[in-house]
JSON list of C-alpha atoms in Angstrom, two decimals:
[
{"chain": "A", "resi": 274, "resn": "GLN", "atom": "CA", "xyz": [19.93, -4.12, -1.04]},
{"chain": "A", "resi": 275, "resn": "VAL", "atom": "CA", "xyz": [16.53, -2.70, -0.22]},
{"chain": "A", "resi": 276, "resn": "GLN", "atom": "CA", "xyz": [13.73, -4.33, -2.14]},
{"chain": "A", "resi": 277, "resn": "LEU", "atom": "CA", "xyz": [9.93, -4.24, -2.03]},
{"chain": "A", "resi": 278, "resn": "VAL", "atom": "CA", "xyz": [7.99, -6.86, -3.97]},
{"chain": "A", "resi": 279, "resn": "GLU", "atom": "CA", "xyz": [4.23, -6.60, -4.40]},
{"chain": "A", "resi": 280, "resn": "SER", "atom": "CA", "xyz": [1.96, -9.50, -5.28]},
{"chain": "A", "resi": 281, "resn": "GLY", "atom": "CA", "xyz": [-1.69, -10.46, -5.20]},
{"chain": "A", "resi": 282, "resn": "GLY", "atom": "CA", "xyz": [-3.13, -8.27, -7.91]},
{"chain": "A", "resi": 283, "resn": "GLY", "atom": "CA", "xyz": [-5.52, -9.53, -10.55]},
{"chain": "A", "resi": 284, "resn": "LEU", "atom": "CA", "xyz": [-8.93, -9.23, -12.16]},
{"chain": "A", "resi": 285, "resn": "VAL", "atom": "CA", "xyz": [-11.94, -9.16, -9.87]},
{"chain": "A", "resi": 286, "resn": "GLN", "atom": "CA", "xyz": [-15.62, -8.36, -10.30]},
{"chain": "A", "resi": 287, "resn": "PRO", "atom": "CA", "xyz": [-17.17, -5.31, -8.61]},
{"chain": "A", "resi": 288, "resn": "GLY", "atom": "CA", "xyz": [-17.93, -6.11, -5.00]},
{"chain": "A", "resi": 289, "resn": "GLY", "atom": "CA", "xyz": [-15.15, -8.66, -4.86]},
{"chain": "A", "resi": 290, "resn": "SER", "atom": "CA", "xyz": [-12.02, -8.79, -2.70]},
{"chain": "A", "resi": 291, "resn": "LEU", "atom": "CA", "xyz": [-8.28, -9.07, -3.10]},
{"chain": "A", "resi": 292, "resn": "ARG", "atom": "CA", "xyz": [-5.35, -9.14, -0.71]},
{"chain": "A", "resi": 293, "resn": "LEU", "atom": "CA", "xyz": [-2.13, -7.50, -1.81]},
{"chain": "A", "resi": 294, "resn": "SER", "atom": "CA", "xyz": [1.20, -8.38, -0.22]},
{"chain": "A", "resi": 295, "resn": "CYS", "atom": "CA", "xyz": [4.40, -6.36, -0.03]},
{"chain": "A", "resi": 296, "resn": "ALA", "atom": "CA", "xyz": [7.48, -8.33, 1.00]},
{"chain": "A", "resi": 297, "resn": "ALA", "atom": "CA", "xyz": [10.39, -6.22, 2.22]},
{"chain": "A", "resi": 298, "resn": "SER", "atom": "CA", "xyz": [14.03, -7.23, 2.13]},
{"chain": "A", "resi": 299, "resn": "GLY", "atom": "CA", "xyz": [17.25, -5.41, 2.96]},
{"chain": "A", "resi": 300, "resn": "PHE", "atom": "CA", "xyz": [15.61, -3.67, 5.90]},
{"chain": "A", "resi": 301, "resn": "THR", "atom": "CA", "xyz": [13.09, -4.43, 8.64]},
{"chain": "A", "resi": 302, "resn": "LEU", "atom": "CA", "xyz": [9.69, -2.86, 9.00]},
{"chain": "A", "resi": 303, "resn": "ASP", "atom": "CA", "xyz": [10.70, -1.37, 12.34]},
{"chain": "A", "resi": 304, "resn": "TYR", "atom": "CA", "xyz": [11.17, 2.40, 12.30]},
{"chain": "A", "resi": 305, "resn": "HIS", "atom": "CA", "xyz": [9.71, 2.69, 8.82]},
{"chain": "A", "resi": 306, "resn": "VAL", "atom": "CA", "xyz": [6.51, 4.03, 7.40]},
{"chain": "A", "resi": 307, "resn": "ILE", "atom": "CA", "xyz": [5.15, 1.67, 4.75]},
{"chain": "A", "resi": 308, "resn": "GLY", "atom": "CA", "xyz": [2.60, 3.02, 2.32]},
{"chain": "A", "resi": 309, "resn": "TRP", "atom": "CA", "xyz": [0.32, 1.70, -0.38]},
{"chain": "A", "resi": 310, "resn": "PHE", "atom": "CA", "xyz": [-0.22, 3.88, -3.43]},
{"chain": "A", "resi": 311, "resn": "ARG", "atom": "CA", "xyz": [-2.07, 3.44, -6.70]},
{"chain": "A", "resi": 312, "resn": "GLN", "atom": "CA", "xyz": [-1.92, 4.97, -10.12]},
{"chain": "A", "resi": 313, "resn": "ALA", "atom": "CA", "xyz": [-4.59, 4.71, -12.76]},
{"chain": "A", "resi": 314, "resn": "PRO", "atom": "CA", "xyz": [-3.90, 5.50, -16.44]},
{"chain": "A", "resi": 315, "resn": "GLY", "atom": "CA", "xyz": [-3.70, 9.24, -16.99]},
{"chain": "A", "resi": 316, "resn": "LYS", "atom": "CA", "xyz": [-3.90, 10.02, -13.30]},
{"chain": "A", "resi": 317, "resn": "GLU", "atom": "CA", "xyz": [-1.40, 10.98, -10.63]},
{"chain": "A", "resi": 318, "resn": "ARG", "atom": "CA", "xyz": [-0.16, 8.48, -8.08]},
{"chain": "A", "resi": 319, "resn": "GLU", "atom": "CA", "xyz": [-2.31, 8.69, -4.97]},
{"chain": "A", "resi": 320, "resn": "GLY", "atom": "CA", "xyz": [-1.90, 7.46, -1.44]},
{"chain": "A", "resi": 321, "resn": "VAL", "atom": "CA", "xyz": [-4.22, 4.66, -0.33]},
{"chain": "A", "resi": 322, "resn": "SER", "atom": "CA", "xyz": [-3.00, 3.62, 3.11]},
{"chain": "A", "resi": 323, "resn": "SER", "atom": "CA", "xyz": [0.06, 3.63, 5.31]},
{"chain": "A", "resi": 324, "resn": "ILE", "atom": "CA", "xyz": [1.30, 2.18, 8.56]},
{"chain": "A", "resi": 325, "resn": "ASN", "atom": "CA", "xyz": [3.76, 3.81, 10.93]},
{"chain": "A", "resi": 326, "resn": "SER", "atom": "CA", "xyz": [5.68, 1.05, 12.64]},
{"chain": "A", "resi": 327, "resn": "ALA", "atom": "CA", "xyz": [6.87, 3.25, 15.51]},
{"chain": "A", "resi": 328, "resn": "PHE", "atom": "CA", "xyz": [3.41, 4.31, 16.67]},
{"chain": "A", "resi": 329, "resn": "GLY", "atom": "CA", "xyz": [1.22, 1.66, 15.08]},
{"chain": "A", "resi": 330, "resn": "HIS", "atom": "CA", "xyz": [-0.83, 4.39, 13.41]},
{"chain": "A", "resi": 331, "resn": "ILE", "atom": "CA", "xyz": [-2.64, 3.40, 10.22]},
{"chain": "A", "resi": 332, "resn": "TRP", "atom": "CA", "xyz": [-3.87, 6.00, 7.76]},
{"chain": "A", "resi": 333, "resn": "TYR", "atom": "CA", "xyz": [-6.47, 5.50, 5.01]},
{"chain": "A", "resi": 334, "resn": "ALA", "atom": "CA", "xyz": [-7.54, 7.71, 2.15]},
{"chain": "A", "resi": 335, "resn": "ASP", "atom": "CA", "xyz": [-11.19, 8.74, 2.36]},
{"chain": "A", "resi": 336, "resn": "SER", "atom": "CA", "xyz": [-11.92, 6.85, -0.86]},
{"chain": "A", "resi": 337, "resn": "VAL", "atom": "CA", "xyz": [-11.00, 3.49, 0.71]},
{"chain": "A", "resi": 338, "resn": "GLN", "atom": "CA", "xyz": [-11.88, 4.04, 4.37]},
{"chain": "A", "resi": 339, "resn": "GLY", "atom": "CA", "xyz": [-14.06, 1.18, 5.59]},
{"chain": "A", "resi": 340, "resn": "ARG", "atom": "CA", "xyz": [-13.27, -1.04, 2.59]},
{"chain": "A", "resi": 341, "resn": "PHE", "atom": "CA", "xyz": [-9.48, -1.49, 2.75]},
{"chain": "A", "resi": 342, "resn": "THR", "atom": "CA", "xyz": [-7.47, -2.80, 5.70]},
{"chain": "A", "resi": 343, "resn": "MET", "atom": "CA", "xyz": [-3.73, -2.57, 6.03]},
{"chain": "A", "resi": 344, "resn": "SER", "atom": "CA", "xyz": [-1.78, -4.92, 8.29]},
{"chain": "A", "resi": 345, "resn": "ARG", "atom": "CA", "xyz": [1.73, -6.14, 8.90]},
{"chain": "A", "resi": 346, "resn": "ASP", "atom": "CA", "xyz": [3.49, -9.37, 9.79]},
{"chain": "A", "resi": 347, "resn": "ASN", "atom": "CA", "xyz": [6.84, -8.58, 11.39]},
{"chain": "A", "resi": 348, "resn": "ALA", "atom": "CA", "xyz": [7.95, -12.20, 11.33]},
{"chain": "A", "resi": 349, "resn": "LYS", "atom": "CA", "xyz": [7.55, -12.28, 7.55]},
{"chain": "A", "resi": 350, "resn": "ASN", "atom": "CA", "xyz": [8.67, -8.66, 7.09]},
{"chain": "A", "resi": 351, "resn": "THR", "atom": "CA", "xyz": [5.56, -8.21, 4.99]},
{"chain": "A", "resi": 352, "resn": "VAL", "atom": "CA", "xyz": [2.65, -5.79, 4.87]},
{"chain": "A", "resi": 353, "resn": "TYR", "atom": "CA", "xyz": [-0.76, -6.51, 3.42]},
{"chain": "A", "resi": 354, "resn": "LEU", "atom": "CA", "xyz": [-3.64, -4.57, 1.97]},
{"chain": "A", "resi": 355, "resn": "ARG", "atom": "CA", "xyz": [-6.97, -6.32, 2.19]},
{"chain": "A", "resi": 356, "resn": "MET", "atom": "CA", "xyz": [-9.39, -4.76, -0.29]},
{"chain": "A", "resi": 357, "resn": "ASN", "atom": "CA", "xyz": [-13.11, -5.49, 0.05]},
{"chain": "A", "resi": 358, "resn": "ASN", "atom": "CA", "xyz": [-16.13, -4.27, -1.89]},
{"chain": "A", "resi": 359, "resn": "LEU", "atom": "CA", "xyz": [-13.93, -3.32, -4.80]},
{"chain": "A", "resi": 360, "resn": "LYS", "atom": "CA", "xyz": [-15.23, -0.78, -7.29]},
{"chain": "A", "resi": 361, "resn": "PRO", "atom": "CA", "xyz": [-14.26, -0.12, -10.93]},
{"chain": "A", "resi": 362, "resn": "GLU", "atom": "CA", "xyz": [-12.64, 3.13, -9.80]},
{"chain": "A", "resi": 363, "resn": "ASP", "atom": "CA", "xyz": [-10.20, 1.09, -7.71]},
{"chain": "A", "resi": 364, "resn": "THR", "atom": "CA", "xyz": [-8.62, -0.16, -10.94]},
{"chain": "A", "resi": 365, "resn": "ALA", "atom": "CA", "xyz": [-4.95, 0.86, -10.96]},
{"chain": "A", "resi": 366, "resn": "VAL", "atom": "CA", "xyz": [-1.40, -0.31, -10.51]},
{"chain": "A", "resi": 367, "resn": "TYR", "atom": "CA", "xyz": [-0.80, -0.63, -6.79]},
{"chain": "A", "resi": 368, "resn": "TYR", "atom": "CA", "xyz": [2.61, 0.10, -5.32]},
{"chain": "A", "resi": 369, "resn": "CYS", "atom": "CA", "xyz": [4.09, -0.23, -1.87]},
{"chain": "A", "resi": 370, "resn": "ALA", "atom": "CA", "xyz": [6.70, 2.20, -0.67]},
{"chain": "A", "resi": 371, "resn": "ALA", "atom": "CA", "xyz": [8.86, 2.73, 2.41]},
{"chain": "A", "resi": 372, "resn": "VAL", "atom": "CA", "xyz": [10.61, 5.54, 4.20]},
{"chain": "A", "resi": 373, "resn": "GLN", "atom": "CA", "xyz": [12.61, 5.50, 7.40]},
{"chain": "A", "resi": 374, "resn": "ILE", "atom": "CA", "xyz": [11.10, 7.37, 10.31]},
{"chain": "A", "resi": 375, "resn": "PRO", "atom": "CA", "xyz": [11.03, 10.36, 10.92]},
{"chain": "A", "resi": 376, "resn": "GLY", "atom": "CA", "xyz": [10.05, 10.53, 7.24]},
{"chain": "A", "resi": 377, "resn": "GLY", "atom": "CA", "xyz": [6.52, 9.80, 6.16]},
{"chain": "A", "resi": 378, "resn": "LEU", "atom": "CA", "xyz": [4.91, 12.62, 8.14]},
{"chain": "A", "resi": 379, "resn": "ALA", "atom": "CA", "xyz": [2.53, 13.14, 5.21]},
{"chain": "A", "resi": 380, "resn": "PRO", "atom": "CA", "xyz": [1.61, 9.49, 4.67]},
{"chain": "A", "resi": 381, "resn": "GLY", "atom": "CA", "xyz": [-0.33, 10.00, 1.47]},
{"chain": "A", "resi": 382, "resn": "ASP", "atom": "CA", "xyz": [2.38, 12.05, -0.27]},
{"chain": "A", "resi": 383, "resn": "PRO", "atom": "CA", "xyz": [4.48, 9.87, -2.61]},
{"chain": "A", "resi": 384, "resn": "ASN", "atom": "CA", "xyz": [7.34, 12.39, -2.40]},
{"chain": "A", "resi": 385, "resn": "GLU", "atom": "CA", "xyz": [7.83, 11.36, 1.23]},
{"chain": "A", "resi": 386, "resn": "TYR", "atom": "CA", "xyz": [8.92, 7.83, 0.32]},
{"chain": "A", "resi": 387, "resn": "THR", "atom": "CA", "xyz": [12.38, 6.55, -0.54]},
{"chain": "A", "resi": 388, "resn": "TYR", "atom": "CA", "xyz": [11.90, 2.98, -1.70]},
{"chain": "A", "resi": 389, "resn": "TRP", "atom": "CA", "xyz": [9.32, 1.64, -4.15]},
{"chain": "A", "resi": 390, "resn": "GLY", "atom": "CA", "xyz": [8.18, -1.72, -5.43]},
{"chain": "A", "resi": 391, "resn": "GLN", "atom": "CA", "xyz": [7.48, -2.51, -9.06]},
{"chain": "A", "resi": 392, "resn": "GLY", "atom": "CA", "xyz": [3.71, -2.51, -8.68]},
{"chain": "A", "resi": 393, "resn": "THR", "atom": "CA", "xyz": [0.90, -5.01, -9.18]},
{"chain": "A", "resi": 394, "resn": "GLN", "atom": "CA", "xyz": [-2.13, -4.50, -11.43]},
{"chain": "A", "resi": 395, "resn": "VAL", "atom": "CA", "xyz": [-5.62, -4.53, -9.93]},
{"chain": "A", "resi": 396, "resn": "THR", "atom": "CA", "xyz": [-8.51, -4.52, -12.38]},
{"chain": "A", "resi": 397, "resn": "VAL", "atom": "CA", "xyz": [-12.11, -4.34, -11.19]},
{"chain": "A", "resi": 398, "resn": "SER", "atom": "CA", "xyz": [-14.50, -5.15, -14.00]},
{"chain": "A", "resi": 399, "resn": "SER", "atom": "CA", "xyz": [-17.51, -7.28, -14.79]}
]
């Protein structure tokens, strides 16, 4: 059974940092694109970052470029999203998602992904 479990969300002040984790089970990260998405109240789900395990390519949305870093630990079958210099507009539920390659050609498009986690809340507020 494929499962993605996010953790690490919480309340943080502007300028602060958080690290989100996404633990995968039922499949390995190899030959999959893993993406991070977020959805704020009243807004559409948007792509934040993704990693293509076949080519090692990492994509970032313009809004998080230079502040967020995505990484993976194959031994733990887990991907991470390190978020620095957080802003109030980063407040959202963050989801990880996966799709087997050759899917995921549009890494920021949620319709490309097959499997989804339940999400973790990130709130940036003073």
